[in-house]
């Protein structure tokens, strides 16, 4: 159930924006998606936050909107609001009440829904277990790599199966050599340091199928490979975001030492929630400041936004 946070809108300050800029093909796509959202009566936002375990609300004074996608319904409604003058949309990854285990989340619908309302930057906070003794409860780690140990998750939009409108996606191979947005990682790290929370810069997040926690043998193996933390929801979110040319940043909060890094009885669901409750306010502040530090309004200039350059998806992206 590794996965999340709890939050309410707060007082991060918006950075000054450039007065003029070049307008690229990618900017045009973003603008069209946003305009389409507004014309349909659905609010728009350029920044999305996907919350996990214990993270079922994030914004105050929200507009709640139910959306559907060619891949089915997302985990819950979309909740629109503002942080520091920026339009933000929140989606509870497990649904309100945590009714979706990590292996049953409709990750494709979640990412498609966010892009359809104009989102181009995604923050994905999640709870994880530490694989090293120095990564104890309360550690904030911003990974730069992940390792996929899931077993049965759909992890691409480009599988050749027809969509409801009759269009057929082409087979597309995107690079995930560096799966997280470099600009988003910078914003997250700076936000954490600004809150006097020295984060771990980089490391590999091992994503397991869940919903069970690791055995000691599995955990010892992950640690022996040099990996840093283990969770259940970081994949396929990052890959699907890259396939839609979205920027995706994972922000992990260690809630426990994993089975191979401790000698007790192992982690429990209650342990995870208890540590989250103790760190909610700090993590909330980090997320607010990270949102304010993200490049938006055409300021993006990272590999994520160019992930589909020269490729033909074969389908109309939202």
PDB file of C-alpha atoms in Angstrom:
ATOM      1  CA  UNK A   1       0.000   0.000   0.000  1.00  0.00           C
ATOM      2  CA  UNK A   2       3.036   2.226  -0.208  1.00  0.00           C
ATOM      3  CA  UNK A   3       1.772   5.337  -1.923  1.00  0.00           C
ATOM      4  CA  UNK A   4       1.090   8.928  -0.500  1.00  0.00           C
ATOM      5  CA  UNK A   5       0.364  12.054   1.741  1.00  0.00           C
ATOM      6  CA  UNK A   6      -2.407  14.278   3.104  1.00  0.00           C
ATOM      7  CA  UNK A   7      -2.673  17.944   2.204  1.00  0.00           C
ATOM      8  CA  UNK A   8      -4.502  21.252   2.071  1.00  0.00           C
ATOM      9  CA  UNK A   9      -3.755  24.277  -0.096  1.00  0.00           C
ATOM     10  CA  UNK A  10      -1.178  26.685   1.334  1.00  0.00           C
ATOM     11  CA  UNK A  11       0.976  29.725   0.772  1.00  0.00           C
ATOM     12  CA  UNK A  12       3.775  29.018  -1.680  1.00  0.00           C
ATOM     13  CA  UNK A  13       4.733  32.046  -3.746  1.00  0.00           C
ATOM     14  CA  UNK A  14       4.533  32.016  -7.514  1.00  0.00           C
ATOM     15  CA  UNK A  15       7.743  32.786  -9.407  1.00  0.00           C
ATOM     16  CA  UNK A  16       7.770  35.714 -11.857  1.00  0.00           C
ATOM     17  CA  UNK A  17       7.075  34.607 -15.421  1.00  0.00           C
ATOM     18  CA  UNK A  18       8.926  35.691 -18.530  1.00  0.00           C
ATOM     19  CA  UNK A  19       7.209  38.493 -20.444  1.00  0.00           C
ATOM     20  CA  UNK A  20       7.722  36.898 -23.858  1.00  0.00           C
ATOM     21  CA  UNK A  21       8.753  33.546 -25.283  1.00  0.00           C
ATOM     22  CA  UNK A  22       8.989  31.492 -28.430  1.00  0.00           C
ATOM     23  CA  UNK A  23       5.873  29.475 -29.276  1.00  0.00           C
ATOM     24  CA  UNK A  24       6.674  25.897 -30.265  1.00  0.00           C
ATOM     25  CA  UNK A  25       4.634  23.057 -31.675  1.00  0.00           C
ATOM     26  CA  UNK A  26       4.513  21.542 -28.184  1.00  0.00           C
ATOM     27  CA  UNK A  27       3.147  24.816 -26.799  1.00  0.00           C
ATOM     28  CA  UNK A  28       0.432  24.754 -29.459  1.00  0.00           C
ATOM     29  CA  UNK A  29      -0.575  21.237 -28.415  1.00  0.00           C
ATOM     30  CA  UNK A  30      -0.737  22.312 -24.766  1.00  0.00           C
ATOM     31  CA  UNK A  31      -2.784  25.384 -25.609  1.00  0.00           C
ATOM     32  CA  UNK A  32      -5.244  23.399 -27.715  1.00  0.00           C
ATOM     33  CA  UNK A  33      -5.720  20.847 -24.958  1.00  0.00           C
ATOM     34  CA  UNK A  34      -6.361  23.579 -22.401  1.00  0.00           C
ATOM     35  CA  UNK A  35      -8.783  25.417 -24.672  1.00  0.00           C
ATOM     36  CA  UNK A  36     -10.649  22.198 -25.450  1.00  0.00           C
ATOM     37  CA  UNK A  37     -11.019  21.580 -21.727  1.00  0.00           C
ATOM     38  CA  UNK A  38     -12.396  25.065 -21.147  1.00  0.00           C
ATOM     39  CA  UNK A  39     -14.770  24.878 -24.117  1.00  0.00           C
ATOM     40  CA  UNK A  40     -16.230  21.627 -22.786  1.00  0.00           C
ATOM     41  CA  UNK A  41     -17.042  23.317 -19.479  1.00  0.00           C
ATOM     42  CA  UNK A  42     -14.336  21.420 -17.606  1.00  0.00           C
ATOM     43  CA  UNK A  43     -11.730  23.530 -15.778  1.00  0.00           C
ATOM     44  CA  UNK A  44      -8.131  23.371 -16.924  1.00  0.00           C
ATOM     45  CA  UNK A  45      -4.848  23.075 -15.049  1.00  0.00           C
ATOM     46  CA  UNK A  46      -1.230  22.681 -16.083  1.00  0.00           C
ATOM     47  CA  UNK A  47      -0.019  21.024 -12.881  1.00  0.00           C
ATOM     48  CA  UNK A  48      -1.374  17.723 -11.585  1.00  0.00           C
ATOM     49  CA  UNK A  49      -0.759  16.065  -8.221  1.00  0.00           C
ATOM     50  CA  UNK A  50      -1.486  12.357  -7.808  1.00  0.00           C
ATOM     51  CA  UNK A  51      -1.832  11.453  -4.142  1.00  0.00           C
ATOM     52  CA  UNK A  52      -1.371   7.983  -2.689  1.00  0.00           C
ATOM     53  CA  UNK A  53      -1.845   6.199   0.632  1.00  0.00           C
ATOM     54  CA  UNK A  54      -3.269   8.601   3.197  1.00  0.00           C
ATOM     55  CA  UNK A  55      -3.431  11.352   0.554  1.00  0.00           C
ATOM     56  CA  UNK A  56      -7.085  11.664  -0.370  1.00  0.00           C
ATOM     57  CA  UNK A  57      -7.479  15.452  -0.396  1.00  0.00           C
ATOM     58  CA  UNK A  58      -5.092  18.251  -1.238  1.00  0.00           C
ATOM     59  CA  UNK A  59      -6.792  21.515  -2.189  1.00  0.00           C
ATOM     60  CA  UNK A  60      -9.345  23.779  -0.525  1.00  0.00           C
ATOM     61  CA  UNK A  61     -12.189  25.527  -2.367  1.00  0.00           C
ATOM     62  CA  UNK A  62     -12.122  22.895  -5.085  1.00  0.00           C
ATOM     63  CA  UNK A  63     -14.231  22.265  -8.145  1.00  0.00           C
ATOM     64  CA  UNK A  64     -14.933  18.547  -8.414  1.00  0.00           C
ATOM     65  CA  UNK A  65     -15.344  17.125 -11.905  1.00  0.00           C
ATOM     66  CA  UNK A  66     -15.973  13.554 -13.000  1.00  0.00           C
ATOM     67  CA  UNK A  67     -14.304  12.623 -16.274  1.00  0.00           C
ATOM     68  CA  UNK A  68     -14.098   9.541 -18.451  1.00  0.00           C
ATOM     69  CA  UNK A  69     -11.363   8.416 -20.823  1.00  0.00           C
ATOM     70  CA  UNK A  70     -10.927   5.908 -23.677  1.00  0.00           C
ATOM     71  CA  UNK A  71      -9.348   3.664 -21.039  1.00  0.00           C
ATOM     72  CA  UNK A  72     -12.204   3.845 -18.560  1.00  0.00           C
ATOM     73  CA  UNK A  73     -12.682   5.950 -15.467  1.00  0.00           C
ATOM     74  CA  UNK A  74      -9.783   7.319 -13.400  1.00  0.00           C
ATOM     75  CA  UNK A  75      -9.451   6.459  -9.726  1.00  0.00           C
ATOM     76  CA  UNK A  76     -11.748   9.284  -8.637  1.00  0.00           C
ATOM     77  CA  UNK A  77     -13.032  12.702  -9.610  1.00  0.00           C
ATOM     78  CA  UNK A  78     -10.592  15.451 -10.530  1.00  0.00           C
ATOM     79  CA  UNK A  79     -10.353  18.251  -7.957  1.00  0.00           C
ATOM     80  CA  UNK A  80      -9.408  21.674  -9.340  1.00  0.00           C
ATOM     81  CA  UNK A  81      -8.022  24.537  -7.278  1.00  0.00           C
ATOM     82  CA  UNK A  82      -5.099  26.938  -7.029  1.00  0.00           C
ATOM     83  CA  UNK A  83      -1.730  27.101  -5.330  1.00  0.00           C
ATOM     84  CA  UNK A  84       0.161  30.387  -5.435  1.00  0.00           C
ATOM     85  CA  UNK A  85      -1.951  31.575  -8.343  1.00  0.00           C
ATOM     86  CA  UNK A  86      -1.281  28.428 -10.364  1.00  0.00           C
ATOM     87  CA  UNK A  87      -4.108  26.197 -11.551  1.00  0.00           C
ATOM     88  CA  UNK A  88      -3.669  22.750 -10.028  1.00  0.00           C
ATOM     89  CA  UNK A  89      -5.692  19.549 -10.269  1.00  0.00           C
ATOM     90  CA  UNK A  90      -5.552  16.767  -7.684  1.00  0.00           C
ATOM     91  CA  UNK A  91      -6.360  13.091  -8.246  1.00  0.00           C
ATOM     92  CA  UNK A  92      -6.394  10.581  -5.354  1.00  0.00           C
ATOM     93  CA  UNK A  93      -4.511   7.599  -6.740  1.00  0.00           C
ATOM     94  CA  UNK A  94      -6.332   4.997  -4.638  1.00  0.00           C
ATOM     95  CA  UNK A  95      -9.667   6.825  -4.658  1.00  0.00           C
ATOM     96  CA  UNK A  96     -11.254   8.377  -1.613  1.00  0.00           C
ATOM     97  CA  UNK A  97     -11.438   5.795   1.126  1.00  0.00           C
ATOM     98  CA  UNK A  98      -8.510   3.891  -0.384  1.00  0.00           C
ATOM     99  CA  UNK A  99     -10.708   1.378  -2.204  1.00  0.00           C
ATOM    100  CA  UNK A 100      -8.182   0.625  -4.961  1.00  0.00           C
ATOM    101  CA  UNK A 101      -5.079  -1.447  -4.165  1.00  0.00           C
ATOM    102  CA  UNK A 102      -1.971  -0.538  -6.184  1.00  0.00           C
ATOM    103  CA  UNK A 103      -2.334  -3.486  -8.561  1.00  0.00           C
ATOM    104  CA  UNK A 104      -5.894  -2.453  -9.539  1.00  0.00           C
ATOM    105  CA  UNK A 105      -5.352   1.248 -10.206  1.00  0.00           C
ATOM    106  CA  UNK A 106      -6.252   2.329 -13.740  1.00  0.00           C
ATOM    107  CA  UNK A 107      -2.987   4.157 -14.340  1.00  0.00           C
ATOM    108  CA  UNK A 108      -3.701   4.818 -18.020  1.00  0.00           C
ATOM    109  CA  UNK A 109      -7.035   6.469 -17.261  1.00  0.00           C
ATOM    110  CA  UNK A 110      -5.431   8.587 -14.530  1.00  0.00           C
ATOM    111  CA  UNK A 111      -2.674  10.000 -16.747  1.00  0.00           C
ATOM    112  CA  UNK A 112      -4.951  10.433 -19.780  1.00  0.00           C
ATOM    113  CA  UNK A 113      -7.495  12.300 -17.645  1.00  0.00           C
ATOM    114  CA  UNK A 114      -4.836  14.701 -16.389  1.00  0.00           C
ATOM    115  CA  UNK A 115      -3.517  15.443 -19.857  1.00  0.00           C
ATOM    116  CA  UNK A 116      -7.057  15.947 -21.161  1.00  0.00           C
ATOM    117  CA  UNK A 117      -7.519  18.937 -18.831  1.00  0.00           C
ATOM    118  CA  UNK A 118      -4.249  20.561 -19.854  1.00  0.00           C
ATOM    119  CA  UNK A 119      -1.815  19.087 -17.324  1.00  0.00           C
ATOM    120  CA  UNK A 120       1.813  19.011 -18.447  1.00  0.00           C
ATOM    121  CA  UNK A 121       3.560  18.736 -15.048  1.00  0.00           C
ATOM    122  CA  UNK A 122       2.790  15.873 -12.652  1.00  0.00           C
ATOM    123  CA  UNK A 123       3.977  15.432  -9.070  1.00  0.00           C
ATOM    124  CA  UNK A 124       3.598  11.909  -7.697  1.00  0.00           C
ATOM    125  CA  UNK A 125       4.225  11.769  -3.933  1.00  0.00           C
ATOM    126  CA  UNK A 126       4.205   8.274  -2.482  1.00  0.00           C
ATOM    127  CA  UNK A 127       5.037   6.271   0.624  1.00  0.00           C
ATOM    128  CA  UNK A 128       7.979   3.876   0.446  1.00  0.00           C
ATOM    129  CA  UNK A 129      10.022   1.525   2.577  1.00  0.00           C
ATOM    130  CA  UNK A 130      13.713   2.220   3.150  1.00  0.00           C
ATOM    131  CA  UNK A 131      16.148  -0.427   1.923  1.00  0.00           C
ATOM    132  CA  UNK A 132      19.117   1.002   3.824  1.00  0.00           C
ATOM    133  CA  UNK A 133      19.362   1.671   7.571  1.00  0.00           C
ATOM    134  CA  UNK A 134      20.235   5.319   6.905  1.00  0.00           C
ATOM    135  CA  UNK A 135      16.925   5.763   5.069  1.00  0.00           C
ATOM    136  CA  UNK A 136      14.737   5.502   8.131  1.00  0.00           C
ATOM    137  CA  UNK A 137      11.181   6.746   8.707  1.00  0.00           C
ATOM    138  CA  UNK A 138      10.791  10.404   7.838  1.00  0.00           C
ATOM    139  CA  UNK A 139      13.455  10.421   5.112  1.00  0.00           C
ATOM    140  CA  UNK A 140      12.483  12.323   1.971  1.00  0.00           C
ATOM    141  CA  UNK A 141      14.029  10.880  -1.196  1.00  0.00           C
ATOM    142  CA  UNK A 142      13.607  12.217  -4.724  1.00  0.00           C
ATOM    143  CA  UNK A 143      14.518   9.253  -6.963  1.00  0.00           C
ATOM    144  CA  UNK A 144      16.219   9.549 -10.318  1.00  0.00           C
ATOM    145  CA  UNK A 145      15.648   5.916 -11.349  1.00  0.00           C
ATOM    146  CA  UNK A 146      13.126   3.136 -10.856  1.00  0.00           C
ATOM    147  CA  UNK A 147      13.226  -0.649 -11.165  1.00  0.00           C
ATOM    148  CA  UNK A 148      10.071  -2.420 -12.330  1.00  0.00           C
ATOM    149  CA  UNK A 149       9.253  -5.557 -10.332  1.00  0.00           C
ATOM    150  CA  UNK A 150       5.522  -5.503 -11.092  1.00  0.00           C
ATOM    151  CA  UNK A 151       3.917  -8.458 -12.832  1.00  0.00           C
ATOM    152  CA  UNK A 152       0.540  -7.720 -14.378  1.00  0.00           C
ATOM    153  CA  UNK A 153       0.170  -4.008 -15.084  1.00  0.00           C
ATOM    154  CA  UNK A 154      -0.660  -2.457 -18.428  1.00  0.00           C
ATOM    155  CA  UNK A 155       2.198  -0.040 -18.997  1.00  0.00           C
ATOM    156  CA  UNK A 156       1.706   1.490 -22.432  1.00  0.00           C
ATOM    157  CA  UNK A 157      -0.849   3.445 -24.435  1.00  0.00           C
ATOM    158  CA  UNK A 158       0.671   2.169 -27.671  1.00  0.00           C
ATOM    159  CA  UNK A 159      -0.370  -1.474 -27.673  1.00  0.00           C
ATOM    160  CA  UNK A 160      -2.085  -1.685 -31.065  1.00  0.00           C
ATOM    161  CA  UNK A 161      -5.554  -2.216 -29.608  1.00  0.00           C
ATOM    162  CA  UNK A 162      -8.330  -0.029 -31.102  1.00  0.00           C
ATOM    163  CA  UNK A 163      -9.803   2.757 -28.983  1.00  0.00           C
ATOM    164  CA  UNK A 164     -13.570   3.305 -28.696  1.00  0.00           C
ATOM    165  CA  UNK A 165     -13.436   5.917 -31.486  1.00  0.00           C
ATOM    166  CA  UNK A 166     -11.962   3.339 -33.858  1.00  0.00           C
ATOM    167  CA  UNK A 167      -8.454   4.797 -33.934  1.00  0.00           C
ATOM    168  CA  UNK A 168      -5.585   2.365 -33.482  1.00  0.00           C
ATOM    169  CA  UNK A 169      -2.394   3.364 -31.667  1.00  0.00           C
ATOM    170  CA  UNK A 170       0.868   2.648 -33.406  1.00  0.00           C
ATOM    171  CA  UNK A 171       3.661   0.799 -31.659  1.00  0.00           C
ATOM    172  CA  UNK A 172       5.802   3.522 -30.093  1.00  0.00           C
ATOM    173  CA  UNK A 173       9.002   3.130 -28.082  1.00  0.00           C
ATOM    174  CA  UNK A 174       9.881   6.046 -25.798  1.00  0.00           C
ATOM    175  CA  UNK A 175      13.103   6.467 -23.862  1.00  0.00           C
ATOM    176  CA  UNK A 176      12.950   6.003 -20.103  1.00  0.00           C
ATOM    177  CA  UNK A 177      16.718   6.046 -19.580  1.00  0.00           C
ATOM    178  CA  UNK A 178      16.092   8.910 -17.177  1.00  0.00           C
ATOM    179  CA  UNK A 179      12.451   8.384 -16.200  1.00  0.00           C
ATOM    180  CA  UNK A 180      11.888  11.482 -14.075  1.00  0.00           C
ATOM    181  CA  UNK A 181      11.780  15.104 -15.148  1.00  0.00           C
ATOM    182  CA  UNK A 182      15.085  16.864 -14.359  1.00  0.00           C
ATOM    183  CA  UNK A 183      13.339  20.212 -13.882  1.00  0.00           C
ATOM    184  CA  UNK A 184      10.705  18.695 -11.628  1.00  0.00           C
ATOM    185  CA  UNK A 185      13.370  17.004  -9.521  1.00  0.00           C
ATOM    186  CA  UNK A 186      15.179  20.329  -9.092  1.00  0.00           C
ATOM    187  CA  UNK A 187      11.956  21.975  -7.936  1.00  0.00           C
ATOM    188  CA  UNK A 188      11.204  19.174  -5.468  1.00  0.00           C
ATOM    189  CA  UNK A 189      14.709  19.167  -3.997  1.00  0.00           C
ATOM    190  CA  UNK A 190      14.758  22.954  -3.644  1.00  0.00           C
ATOM    191  CA  UNK A 191      11.329  22.903  -2.011  1.00  0.00           C
ATOM    192  CA  UNK A 192      12.428  20.306   0.543  1.00  0.00           C
ATOM    193  CA  UNK A 193      15.577  22.229   1.421  1.00  0.00           C
ATOM    194  CA  UNK A 194      13.541  25.391   1.746  1.00  0.00           C
ATOM    195  CA  UNK A 195      11.529  23.627   4.442  1.00  0.00           C
ATOM    196  CA  UNK A 196      14.695  22.563   6.324  1.00  0.00           C
ATOM    197  CA  UNK A 197      14.198  18.961   5.242  1.00  0.00           C
ATOM    198  CA  UNK A 198      17.445  17.747   3.692  1.00  0.00           C
ATOM    199  CA  UNK A 199      16.330  15.325   0.969  1.00  0.00           C
ATOM    200  CA  UNK A 200      18.214  12.413  -0.525  1.00  0.00           C
ATOM    201  CA  UNK A 201      19.053  13.474  -4.072  1.00  0.00           C
ATOM    202  CA  UNK A 202      18.644  10.453  -6.317  1.00  0.00           C
ATOM    203  CA  UNK A 203      18.391   6.721  -5.861  1.00  0.00           C
ATOM    204  CA  UNK A 204      16.433   3.839  -7.331  1.00  0.00           C
ATOM    205  CA  UNK A 205      12.800   3.233  -6.418  1.00  0.00           C
ATOM    206  CA  UNK A 206      11.893  -0.457  -6.694  1.00  0.00           C
ATOM    207  CA  UNK A 207       8.230  -0.822  -7.635  1.00  0.00           C
ATOM    208  CA  UNK A 208       6.599  -4.114  -6.618  1.00  0.00           C
ATOM    209  CA  UNK A 209       3.196  -5.490  -7.545  1.00  0.00           C
ATOM    210  CA  UNK A 210       1.634  -5.407  -4.096  1.00  0.00           C
ATOM    211  CA  UNK A 211      -0.578  -5.228  -2.224  1.00  0.00           C
ATOM    212  CA  UNK A 212       1.575  -7.370   0.061  1.00  0.00           C
ATOM    213  CA  UNK A 213       4.835  -6.089   1.507  1.00  0.00           C
ATOM    214  CA  UNK A 214       8.180  -7.678   0.613  1.00  0.00           C
ATOM    215  CA  UNK A 215       9.559 -10.869   2.119  1.00  0.00           C
ATOM    216  CA  UNK A 216      12.893 -10.513   3.891  1.00  0.00           C
ATOM    217  CA  UNK A 217      14.633 -12.398   1.077  1.00  0.00           C
ATOM    218  CA  UNK A 218      13.209 -10.037  -1.542  1.00  0.00           C
ATOM    219  CA  UNK A 219      14.109  -7.001   0.517  1.00  0.00           C
ATOM    220  CA  UNK A 220      17.683  -8.205   1.106  1.00  0.00           C
ATOM    221  CA  UNK A 221      18.051  -8.789  -2.635  1.00  0.00           C
ATOM    222  CA  UNK A 222      16.799  -5.288  -3.485  1.00  0.00           C
ATOM    223  CA  UNK A 223      19.263  -3.824  -1.015  1.00  0.00           C
ATOM    224  CA  UNK A 224      22.152  -5.950  -2.362  1.00  0.00           C
ATOM    225  CA  UNK A 225      21.499  -4.517  -5.819  1.00  0.00           C
ATOM    226  CA  UNK A 226      22.151  -1.033  -4.500  1.00  0.00           C
ATOM    227  CA  UNK A 227      18.542   0.125  -4.763  1.00  0.00           C
ATOM    228  CA  UNK A 228      17.282   2.693  -2.283  1.00  0.00           C
ATOM    229  CA  UNK A 229      13.564   2.440  -1.509  1.00  0.00           C
ATOM    230  CA  UNK A 230      10.642   0.165  -2.353  1.00  0.00           C
ATOM    231  CA  UNK A 231       7.032   1.083  -3.153  1.00  0.00           C
ATOM    232  CA  UNK A 232       3.993  -0.072  -5.102  1.00  0.00           C
ATOM    233  CA  UNK A 233       2.771   2.815  -7.265  1.00  0.00           C
ATOM    234  CA  UNK A 234       5.697   4.516  -9.002  1.00  0.00           C
ATOM    235  CA  UNK A 235       5.309   2.300 -12.057  1.00  0.00           C
ATOM    236  CA  UNK A 236       3.719   2.507 -14.583  1.00  0.00           C
ATOM    237  CA  UNK A 237       2.892   6.137 -13.717  1.00  0.00           C
ATOM    238  CA  UNK A 238       6.272   7.500 -14.791  1.00  0.00           C
ATOM    239  CA  UNK A 239       6.312   5.524 -18.052  1.00  0.00           C
ATOM    240  CA  UNK A 240       2.757   6.454 -19.018  1.00  0.00           C
ATOM    241  CA  UNK A 241       3.496  10.098 -18.298  1.00  0.00           C
ATOM    242  CA  UNK A 242       6.521   9.920 -20.605  1.00  0.00           C
ATOM    243  CA  UNK A 243       4.377   8.321 -23.331  1.00  0.00           C
ATOM    244  CA  UNK A 244       2.116  11.385 -23.163  1.00  0.00           C
ATOM    245  CA  UNK A 245       5.081  13.802 -23.144  1.00  0.00           C
ATOM    246  CA  UNK A 246       4.262  14.846 -19.570  1.00  0.00           C
ATOM    247  CA  UNK A 247       6.842  15.830 -16.975  1.00  0.00           C
ATOM    248  CA  UNK A 248       6.664  13.444 -14.004  1.00  0.00           C
ATOM    249  CA  UNK A 249       8.429  13.810 -10.662  1.00  0.00           C
ATOM    250  CA  UNK A 250       8.331  11.241  -7.876  1.00  0.00           C
ATOM    251  CA  UNK A 251       8.682  12.465  -4.287  1.00  0.00           C
ATOM    252  CA  UNK A 252       8.988   9.582  -1.837  1.00  0.00           C
ATOM    253  CA  UNK A 253       8.524   9.623   1.919  1.00  0.00           C
ATOM    254  CA  UNK A 254      10.059   6.710   3.809  1.00  0.00           C
ATOM    255  CA  UNK A 255       7.512   5.406   6.299  1.00  0.00           C
ATOM    256  CA  UNK A 256       9.445   2.361   7.538  1.00  0.00           C
ATOM    257  CA  UNK A 257      12.545   0.276   7.108  1.00  0.00           C
ATOM    258  CA  UNK A 258      11.735  -2.587   4.763  1.00  0.00           C
ATOM    259  CA  UNK A 259      11.879  -6.178   6.015  1.00  0.00           C
ATOM    260  CA  UNK A 260      15.475  -6.747   4.888  1.00  0.00           C
ATOM    261  CA  UNK A 261      16.742  -3.625   6.637  1.00  0.00           C
ATOM    262  CA  UNK A 262      15.220  -4.252  10.078  1.00  0.00           C
ATOM    263  CA  UNK A 263      15.062  -7.148  12.513  1.00  0.00           C
ATOM    264  CA  UNK A 264      11.566  -6.684  13.916  1.00  0.00           C
ATOM    265  CA  UNK A 265       8.281  -8.214  12.834  1.00  0.00           C
ATOM    266  CA  UNK A 266       8.081  -6.310   9.569  1.00  0.00           C
ATOM    267  CA  UNK A 267       6.089  -3.323   8.416  1.00  0.00           C
ATOM    268  CA  UNK A 268       2.335  -3.032   8.934  1.00  0.00           C
ATOM    269  CA  UNK A 269      -0.316  -0.878   7.302  1.00  0.00           C
ATOM    270  CA  UNK A 270      -0.673   0.973  10.583  1.00  0.00           C
ATOM    271  CA  UNK A 271       3.044   1.789  10.691  1.00  0.00           C
ATOM    272  CA  UNK A 272       2.828   3.474   7.294  1.00  0.00           C
ATOM    273  CA  UNK A 273      -0.152   5.638   8.228  1.00  0.00           C
ATOM    274  CA  UNK A 274       1.373   6.611  11.579  1.00  0.00           C
ATOM    275  CA  UNK A 275       4.561   7.956   9.992  1.00  0.00           C
ATOM    276  CA  UNK A 276       2.568   9.791   7.357  1.00  0.00           C
ATOM    277  CA  UNK A 277       0.482  11.474  10.015  1.00  0.00           C
ATOM    278  CA  UNK A 278       3.664  12.659  11.724  1.00  0.00           C
ATOM    279  CA  UNK A 279       5.037  14.176   8.505  1.00  0.00           C
ATOM    280  CA  UNK A 280       1.916  15.541   6.828  1.00  0.00           C
ATOM    281  CA  UNK A 281       2.545  19.224   7.508  1.00  0.00           C
ATOM    282  CA  UNK A 282       6.148  19.163   6.311  1.00  0.00           C
ATOM    283  CA  UNK A 283       5.338  17.241   3.167  1.00  0.00           C
ATOM    284  CA  UNK A 284       2.395  19.506   2.452  1.00  0.00           C
ATOM    285  CA  UNK A 285       4.678  22.536   2.576  1.00  0.00           C
ATOM    286  CA  UNK A 286       7.197  20.850   0.279  1.00  0.00           C
ATOM    287  CA  UNK A 287       4.511  20.093  -2.293  1.00  0.00           C
ATOM    288  CA  UNK A 288       3.188  23.661  -2.246  1.00  0.00           C
ATOM    289  CA  UNK A 289       6.659  25.071  -2.829  1.00  0.00           C
ATOM    290  CA  UNK A 290       7.466  22.456  -5.466  1.00  0.00           C
ATOM    291  CA  UNK A 291       4.318  23.409  -7.384  1.00  0.00           C
ATOM    292  CA  UNK A 292       5.360  27.067  -7.305  1.00  0.00           C
ATOM    293  CA  UNK A 293       8.822  26.153  -8.593  1.00  0.00           C
ATOM    294  CA  UNK A 294       7.760  24.084 -11.603  1.00  0.00           C
ATOM    295  CA  UNK A 295       8.298  25.513 -15.097  1.00  0.00           C
ATOM    296  CA  UNK A 296       4.887  26.059 -16.711  1.00  0.00           C
ATOM    297  CA  UNK A 297       3.229  28.468 -19.143  1.00  0.00           C
ATOM    298  CA  UNK A 298       5.512  27.358 -21.983  1.00  0.00           C
ATOM    299  CA  UNK A 299       8.679  27.505 -19.856  1.00  0.00           C
ATOM    300  CA  UNK A 300       9.259  23.754 -20.026  1.00  0.00           C
ATOM    301  CA  UNK A 301      12.500  22.829 -21.773  1.00  0.00           C
ATOM    302  CA  UNK A 302      13.242  19.249 -20.845  1.00  0.00           C
ATOM    303  CA  UNK A 303      13.481  15.859 -22.587  1.00  0.00           C
ATOM    304  CA  UNK A 304      10.031  14.881 -21.270  1.00  0.00           C
ATOM    305  CA  UNK A 305       8.197  17.343 -23.494  1.00  0.00           C
ATOM    306  CA  UNK A 306      10.064  16.034 -26.544  1.00  0.00           C
ATOM    307  CA  UNK A 307       9.457  12.348 -25.826  1.00  0.00           C
ATOM    308  CA  UNK A 308       7.213  11.926 -28.883  1.00  0.00           C
ATOM    309  CA  UNK A 309       9.162  14.121 -31.293  1.00  0.00           C
ATOM    310  CA  UNK A 310       9.565  12.319 -34.608  1.00  0.00           C
ATOM    311  CA  UNK A 311       7.129   9.569 -33.581  1.00  0.00           C
ATOM    312  CA  UNK A 312       3.612   8.880 -34.818  1.00  0.00           C
ATOM    313  CA  UNK A 313       1.332   7.745 -31.966  1.00  0.00           C
ATOM    314  CA  UNK A 314      -1.429   6.915 -34.442  1.00  0.00           C
ATOM    315  CA  UNK A 315      -4.038   8.328 -32.058  1.00  0.00           C
ATOM    316  CA  UNK A 316      -5.132  11.848 -31.181  1.00  0.00           C
ATOM    317  CA  UNK A 317      -3.697  12.789 -27.815  1.00  0.00           C
ATOM    318  CA  UNK A 318      -5.884  15.025 -25.643  1.00  0.00           C
TER     319      UNK A 318
END
